[in-house]
Short mmCIF file of N, CA, C and O in Angstrom, two decimals:
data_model
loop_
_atom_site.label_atom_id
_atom_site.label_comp_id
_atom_site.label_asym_id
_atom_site.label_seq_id
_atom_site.Cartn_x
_atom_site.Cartn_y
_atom_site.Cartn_z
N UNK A 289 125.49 112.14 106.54
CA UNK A 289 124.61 111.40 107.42
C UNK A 289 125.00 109.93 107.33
O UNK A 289 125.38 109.24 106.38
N UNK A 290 124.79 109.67 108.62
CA UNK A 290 125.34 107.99 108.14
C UNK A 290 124.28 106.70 107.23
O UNK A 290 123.18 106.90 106.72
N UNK A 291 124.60 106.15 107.24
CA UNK A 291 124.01 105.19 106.50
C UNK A 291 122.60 104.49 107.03
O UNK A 291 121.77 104.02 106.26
N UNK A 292 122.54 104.51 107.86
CA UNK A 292 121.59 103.54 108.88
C UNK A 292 120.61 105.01 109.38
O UNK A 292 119.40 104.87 109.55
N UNK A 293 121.03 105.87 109.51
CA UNK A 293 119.81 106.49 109.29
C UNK A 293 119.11 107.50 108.26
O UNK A 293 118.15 108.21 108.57
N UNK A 294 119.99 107.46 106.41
CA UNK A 294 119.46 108.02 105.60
C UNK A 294 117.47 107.05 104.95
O UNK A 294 117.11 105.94 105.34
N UNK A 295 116.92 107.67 104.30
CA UNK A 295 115.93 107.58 104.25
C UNK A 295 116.01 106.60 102.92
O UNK A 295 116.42 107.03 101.84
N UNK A 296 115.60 105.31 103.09
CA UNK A 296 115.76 104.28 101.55
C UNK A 296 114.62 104.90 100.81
O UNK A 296 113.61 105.31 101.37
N UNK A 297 114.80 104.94 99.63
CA UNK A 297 114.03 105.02 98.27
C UNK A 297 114.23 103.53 97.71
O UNK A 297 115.32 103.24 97.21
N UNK A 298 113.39 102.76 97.76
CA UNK A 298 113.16 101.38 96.90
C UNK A 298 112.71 101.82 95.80
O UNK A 298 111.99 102.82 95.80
N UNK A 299 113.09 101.07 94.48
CA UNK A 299 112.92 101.38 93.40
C UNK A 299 113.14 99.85 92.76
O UNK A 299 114.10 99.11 92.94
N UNK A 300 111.89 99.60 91.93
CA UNK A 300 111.73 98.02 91.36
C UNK A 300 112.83 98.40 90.19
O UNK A 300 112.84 99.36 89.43
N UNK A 301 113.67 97.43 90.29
CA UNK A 301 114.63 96.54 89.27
C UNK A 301 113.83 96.49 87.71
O UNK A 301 112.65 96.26 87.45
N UNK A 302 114.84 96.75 86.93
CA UNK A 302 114.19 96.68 85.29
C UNK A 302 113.68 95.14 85.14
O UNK A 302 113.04 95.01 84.09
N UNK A 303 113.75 94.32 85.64
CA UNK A 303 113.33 92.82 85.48
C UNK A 303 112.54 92.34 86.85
O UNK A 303 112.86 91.32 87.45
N UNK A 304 111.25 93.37 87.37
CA UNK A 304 110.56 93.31 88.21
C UNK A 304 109.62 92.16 87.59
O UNK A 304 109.34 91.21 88.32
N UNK A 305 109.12 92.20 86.29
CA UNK A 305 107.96 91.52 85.91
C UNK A 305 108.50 90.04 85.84
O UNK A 305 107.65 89.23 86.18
N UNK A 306 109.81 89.46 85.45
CA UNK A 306 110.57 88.35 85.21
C UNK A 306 110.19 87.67 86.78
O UNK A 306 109.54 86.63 86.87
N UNK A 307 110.80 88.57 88.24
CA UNK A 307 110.99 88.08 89.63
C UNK A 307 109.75 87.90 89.54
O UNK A 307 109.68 86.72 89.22
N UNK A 308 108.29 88.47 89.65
CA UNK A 308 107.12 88.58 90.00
C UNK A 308 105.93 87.51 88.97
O UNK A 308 104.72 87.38 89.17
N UNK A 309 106.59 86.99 88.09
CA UNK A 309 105.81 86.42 87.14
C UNK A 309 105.20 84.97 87.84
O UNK A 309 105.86 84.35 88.68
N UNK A 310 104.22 84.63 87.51
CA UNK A 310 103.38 83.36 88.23
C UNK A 310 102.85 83.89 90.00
O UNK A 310 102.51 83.21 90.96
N UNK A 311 102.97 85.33 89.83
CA UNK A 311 102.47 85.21 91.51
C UNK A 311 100.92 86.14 91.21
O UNK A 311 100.21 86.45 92.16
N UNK A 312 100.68 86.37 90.24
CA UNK A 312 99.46 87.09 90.34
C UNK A 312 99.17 88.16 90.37
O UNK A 312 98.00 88.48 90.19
N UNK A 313 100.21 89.15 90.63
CA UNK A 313 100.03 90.75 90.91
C UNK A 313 100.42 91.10 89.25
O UNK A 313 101.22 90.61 88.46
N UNK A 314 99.27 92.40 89.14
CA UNK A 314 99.52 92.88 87.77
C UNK A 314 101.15 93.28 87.54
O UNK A 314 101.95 93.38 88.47
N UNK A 315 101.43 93.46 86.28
CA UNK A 315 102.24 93.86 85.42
C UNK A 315 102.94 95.27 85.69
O UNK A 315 102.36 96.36 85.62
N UNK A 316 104.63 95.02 86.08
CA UNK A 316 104.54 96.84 86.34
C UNK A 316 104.89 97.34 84.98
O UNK A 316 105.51 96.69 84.12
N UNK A 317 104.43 98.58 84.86
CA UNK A 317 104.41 99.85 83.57
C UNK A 317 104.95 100.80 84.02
O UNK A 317 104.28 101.58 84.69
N UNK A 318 106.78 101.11 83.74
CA UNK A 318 107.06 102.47 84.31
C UNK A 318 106.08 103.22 83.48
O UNK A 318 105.32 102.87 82.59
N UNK A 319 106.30 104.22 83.99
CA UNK A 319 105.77 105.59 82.88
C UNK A 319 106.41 106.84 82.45
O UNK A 319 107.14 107.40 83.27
N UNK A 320 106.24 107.41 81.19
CA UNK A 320 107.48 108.15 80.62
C UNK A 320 108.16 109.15 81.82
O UNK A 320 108.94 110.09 81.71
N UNK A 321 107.69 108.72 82.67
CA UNK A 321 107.79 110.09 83.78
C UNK A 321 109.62 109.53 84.56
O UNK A 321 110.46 110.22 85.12
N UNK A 322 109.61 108.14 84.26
CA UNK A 322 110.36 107.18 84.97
C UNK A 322 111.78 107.40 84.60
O UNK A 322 111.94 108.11 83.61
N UNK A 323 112.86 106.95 85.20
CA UNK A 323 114.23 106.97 84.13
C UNK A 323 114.97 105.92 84.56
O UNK A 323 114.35 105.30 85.43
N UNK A 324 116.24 105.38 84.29
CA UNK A 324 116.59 104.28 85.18
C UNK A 324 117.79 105.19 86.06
O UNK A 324 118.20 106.34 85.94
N UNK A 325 118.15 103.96 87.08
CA UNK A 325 119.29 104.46 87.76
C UNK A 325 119.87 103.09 87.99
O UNK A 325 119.41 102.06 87.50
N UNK A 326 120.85 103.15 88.74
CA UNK A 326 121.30 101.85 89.41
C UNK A 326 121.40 101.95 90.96
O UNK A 326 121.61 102.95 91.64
N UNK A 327 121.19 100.63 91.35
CA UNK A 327 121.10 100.55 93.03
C UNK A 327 122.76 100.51 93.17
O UNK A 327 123.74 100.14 92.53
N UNK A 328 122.27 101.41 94.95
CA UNK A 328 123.75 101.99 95.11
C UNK A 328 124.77 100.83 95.27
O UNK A 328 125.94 100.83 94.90
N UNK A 329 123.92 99.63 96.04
CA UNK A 329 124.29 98.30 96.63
C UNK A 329 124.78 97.51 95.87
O UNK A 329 125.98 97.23 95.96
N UNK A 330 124.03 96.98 94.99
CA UNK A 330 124.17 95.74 93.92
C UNK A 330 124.75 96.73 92.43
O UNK A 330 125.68 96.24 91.77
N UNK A 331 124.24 97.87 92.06
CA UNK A 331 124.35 98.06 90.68
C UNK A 331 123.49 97.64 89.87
O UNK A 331 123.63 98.02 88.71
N UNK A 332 122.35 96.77 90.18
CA UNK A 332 121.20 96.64 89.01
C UNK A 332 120.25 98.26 88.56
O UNK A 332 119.85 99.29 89.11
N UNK A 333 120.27 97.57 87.17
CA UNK A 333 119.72 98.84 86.54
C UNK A 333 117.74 98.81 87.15
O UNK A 333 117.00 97.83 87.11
N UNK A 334 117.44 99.98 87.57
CA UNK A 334 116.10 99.93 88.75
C UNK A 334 115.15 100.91 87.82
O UNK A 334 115.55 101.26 86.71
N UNK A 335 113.89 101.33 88.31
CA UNK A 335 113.20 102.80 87.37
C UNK A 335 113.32 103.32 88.98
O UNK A 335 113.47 102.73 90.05
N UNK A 336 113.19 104.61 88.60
CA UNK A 336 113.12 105.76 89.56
C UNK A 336 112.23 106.78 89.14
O UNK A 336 112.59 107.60 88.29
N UNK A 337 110.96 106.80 89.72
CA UNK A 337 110.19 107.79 89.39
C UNK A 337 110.53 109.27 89.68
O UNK A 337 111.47 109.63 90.39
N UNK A 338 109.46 110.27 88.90
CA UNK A 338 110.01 111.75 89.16
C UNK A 338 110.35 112.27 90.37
O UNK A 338 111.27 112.99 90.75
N UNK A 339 108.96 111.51 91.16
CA UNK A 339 108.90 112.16 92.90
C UNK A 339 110.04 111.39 93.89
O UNK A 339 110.26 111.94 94.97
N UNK A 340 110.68 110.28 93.62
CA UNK A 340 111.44 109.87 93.99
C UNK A 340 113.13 110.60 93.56
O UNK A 340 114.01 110.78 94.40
N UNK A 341 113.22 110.82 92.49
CA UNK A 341 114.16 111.94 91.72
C UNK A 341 114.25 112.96 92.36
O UNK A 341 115.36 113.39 92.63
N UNK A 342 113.07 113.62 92.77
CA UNK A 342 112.98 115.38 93.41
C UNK A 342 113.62 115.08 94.78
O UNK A 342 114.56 115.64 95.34
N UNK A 343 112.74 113.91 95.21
CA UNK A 343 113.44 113.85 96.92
C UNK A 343 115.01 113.53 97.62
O UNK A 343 115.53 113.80 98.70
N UNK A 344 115.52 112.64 96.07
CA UNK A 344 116.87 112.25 96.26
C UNK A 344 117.22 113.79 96.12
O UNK A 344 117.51 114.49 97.08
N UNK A 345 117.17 114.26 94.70
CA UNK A 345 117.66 115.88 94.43
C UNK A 345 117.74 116.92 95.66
O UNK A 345 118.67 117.69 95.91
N UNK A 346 116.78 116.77 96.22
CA UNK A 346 116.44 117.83 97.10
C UNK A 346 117.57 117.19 98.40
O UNK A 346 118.33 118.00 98.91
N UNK A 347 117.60 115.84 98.84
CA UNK A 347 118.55 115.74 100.11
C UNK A 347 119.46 114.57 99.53
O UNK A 347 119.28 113.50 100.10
N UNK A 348 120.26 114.56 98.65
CA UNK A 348 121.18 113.28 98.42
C UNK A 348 121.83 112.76 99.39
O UNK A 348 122.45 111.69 99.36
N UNK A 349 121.68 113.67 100.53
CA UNK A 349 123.04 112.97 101.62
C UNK A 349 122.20 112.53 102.81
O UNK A 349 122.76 112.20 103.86
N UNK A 350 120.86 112.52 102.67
CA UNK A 350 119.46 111.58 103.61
C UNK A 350 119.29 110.32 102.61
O UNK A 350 119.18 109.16 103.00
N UNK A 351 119.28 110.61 101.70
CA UNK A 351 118.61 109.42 101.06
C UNK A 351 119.32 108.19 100.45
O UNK A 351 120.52 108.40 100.24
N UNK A 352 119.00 107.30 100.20
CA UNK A 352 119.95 105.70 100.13
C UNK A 352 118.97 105.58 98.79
O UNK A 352 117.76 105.82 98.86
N UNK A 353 119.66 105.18 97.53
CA UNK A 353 118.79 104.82 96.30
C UNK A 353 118.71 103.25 95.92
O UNK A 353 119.21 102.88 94.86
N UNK A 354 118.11 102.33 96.77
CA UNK A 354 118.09 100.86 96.53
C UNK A 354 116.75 100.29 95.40
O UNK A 354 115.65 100.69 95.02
N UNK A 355 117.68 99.06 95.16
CA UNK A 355 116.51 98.26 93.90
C UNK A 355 115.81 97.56 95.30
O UNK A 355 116.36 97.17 96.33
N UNK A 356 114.48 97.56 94.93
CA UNK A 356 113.94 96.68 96.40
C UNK A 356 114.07 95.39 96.76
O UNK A 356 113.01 94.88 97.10
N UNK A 357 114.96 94.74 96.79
CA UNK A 357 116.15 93.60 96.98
C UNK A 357 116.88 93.89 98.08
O UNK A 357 116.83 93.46 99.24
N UNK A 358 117.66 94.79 97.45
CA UNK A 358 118.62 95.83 98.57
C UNK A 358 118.02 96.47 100.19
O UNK A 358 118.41 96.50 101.36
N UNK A 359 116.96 96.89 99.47
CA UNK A 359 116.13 97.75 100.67
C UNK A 359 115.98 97.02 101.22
O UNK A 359 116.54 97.26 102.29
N UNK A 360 115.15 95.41 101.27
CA UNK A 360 114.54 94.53 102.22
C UNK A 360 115.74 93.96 102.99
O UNK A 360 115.68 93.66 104.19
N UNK A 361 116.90 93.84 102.18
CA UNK A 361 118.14 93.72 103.06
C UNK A 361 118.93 94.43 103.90
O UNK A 361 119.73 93.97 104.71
N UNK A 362 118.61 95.91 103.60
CA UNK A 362 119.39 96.90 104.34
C UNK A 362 118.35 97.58 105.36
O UNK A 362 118.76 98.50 106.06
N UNK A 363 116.75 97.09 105.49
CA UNK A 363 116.00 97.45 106.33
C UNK A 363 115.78 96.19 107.35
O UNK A 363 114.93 96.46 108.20
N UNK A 364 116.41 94.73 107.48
CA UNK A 364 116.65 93.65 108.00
C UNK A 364 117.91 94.09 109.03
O UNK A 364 117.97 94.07 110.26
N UNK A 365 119.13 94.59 107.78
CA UNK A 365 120.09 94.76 108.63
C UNK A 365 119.66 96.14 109.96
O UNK A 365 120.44 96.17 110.91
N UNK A 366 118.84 96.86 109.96
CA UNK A 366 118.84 97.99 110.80
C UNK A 366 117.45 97.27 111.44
O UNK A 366 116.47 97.89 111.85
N UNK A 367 117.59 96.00 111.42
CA UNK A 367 116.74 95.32 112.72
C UNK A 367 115.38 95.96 112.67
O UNK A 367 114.91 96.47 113.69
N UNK A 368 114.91 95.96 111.85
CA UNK A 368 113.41 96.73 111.94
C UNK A 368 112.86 96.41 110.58
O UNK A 368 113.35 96.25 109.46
N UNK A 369 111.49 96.36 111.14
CA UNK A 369 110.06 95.47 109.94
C UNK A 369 110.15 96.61 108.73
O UNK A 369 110.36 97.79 109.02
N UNK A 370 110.00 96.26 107.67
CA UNK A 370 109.58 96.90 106.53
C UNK A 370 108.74 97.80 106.23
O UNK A 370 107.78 97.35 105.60
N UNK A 371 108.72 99.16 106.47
CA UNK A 371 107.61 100.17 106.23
C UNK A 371 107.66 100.68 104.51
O UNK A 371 108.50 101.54 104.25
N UNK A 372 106.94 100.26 103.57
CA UNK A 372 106.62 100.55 102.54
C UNK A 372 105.31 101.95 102.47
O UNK A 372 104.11 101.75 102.68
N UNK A 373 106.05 103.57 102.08
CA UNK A 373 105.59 104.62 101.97
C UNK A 373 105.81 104.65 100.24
O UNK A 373 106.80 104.46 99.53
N UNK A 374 104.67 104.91 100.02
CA UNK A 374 104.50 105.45 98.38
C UNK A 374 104.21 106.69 98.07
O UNK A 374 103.26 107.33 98.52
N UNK A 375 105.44 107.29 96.89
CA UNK A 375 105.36 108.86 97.36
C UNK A 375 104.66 109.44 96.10
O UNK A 375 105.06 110.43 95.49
N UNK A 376 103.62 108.74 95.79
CA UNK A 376 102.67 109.09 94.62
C UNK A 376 102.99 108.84 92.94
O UNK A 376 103.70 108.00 92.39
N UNK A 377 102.38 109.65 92.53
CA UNK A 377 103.28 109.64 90.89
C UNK A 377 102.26 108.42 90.39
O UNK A 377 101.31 107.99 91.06
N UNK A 378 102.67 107.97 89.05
CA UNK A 378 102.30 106.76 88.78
C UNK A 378 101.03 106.90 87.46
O UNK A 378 100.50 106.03 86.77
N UNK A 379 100.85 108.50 87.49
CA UNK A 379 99.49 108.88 86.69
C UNK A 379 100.01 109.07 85.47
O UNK A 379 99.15 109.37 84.64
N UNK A 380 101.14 109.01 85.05
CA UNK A 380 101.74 109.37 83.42
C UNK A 380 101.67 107.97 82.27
O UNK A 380 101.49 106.76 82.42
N UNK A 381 101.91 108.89 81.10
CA UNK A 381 101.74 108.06 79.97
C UNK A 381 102.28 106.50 80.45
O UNK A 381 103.37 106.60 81.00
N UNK A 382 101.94 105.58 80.40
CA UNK A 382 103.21 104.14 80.38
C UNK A 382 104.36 104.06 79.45
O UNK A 382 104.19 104.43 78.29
N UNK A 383 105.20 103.73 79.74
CA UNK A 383 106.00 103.73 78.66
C UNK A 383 105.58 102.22 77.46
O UNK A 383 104.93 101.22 77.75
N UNK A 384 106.30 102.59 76.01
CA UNK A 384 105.96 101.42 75.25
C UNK A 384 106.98 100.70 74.93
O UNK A 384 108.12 100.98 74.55
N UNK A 385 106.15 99.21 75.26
CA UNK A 385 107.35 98.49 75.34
C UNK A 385 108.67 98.53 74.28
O UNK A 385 108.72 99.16 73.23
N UNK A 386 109.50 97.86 74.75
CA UNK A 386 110.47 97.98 73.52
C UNK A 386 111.67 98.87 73.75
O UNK A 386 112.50 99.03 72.85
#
């Protein structure tokens, strides 16, 4: 499938809390459920939740795996506003820091 119309999976960058710090929004907490990957684009190391895992698994050749950096750039380049879909998850242990 080509590129411009596989389905992005955004996935926050391991140094989400560093970009986001002084703006007010809580603290992100992967959770043990999480693992890392790297964006296909840049190569930064990202978390990727389970349900995001199953959906790449299930169609790798629909889906685009970006750190959300990437995504806001590669959903600019295909000329169209930002639709942010959340595909659940999020209810597991947090991971501890460290």
């Amino acid at each position: 499938m080509e590129r411009g119309k596989r389905v992005i999976l955004a996935c926050p960058p391991t140094n989400i809390n560093d970009l986001l710090a002084g703006m007010g929004v809580p603290e992100y907490v992967p959770t043990v459920d999480h693992s890392l990957t790297q964006c296909v684009d840049c190569g930064t190391d990202m978390w990727i939740g389970s349900n995001q895992q199953a959906v790449a698994g299930r169609a790798p050749g629909a889906t685009l795996l970006l750190c959300m950096t990437c995504a806001v750039v590669e959903t600019n380049r295909r000329g169209m506003p930002a639709a942010v879909g959340h595909l659940g998850g999020g209810r597991g242990r947090p991971r501890l820091p460290g």
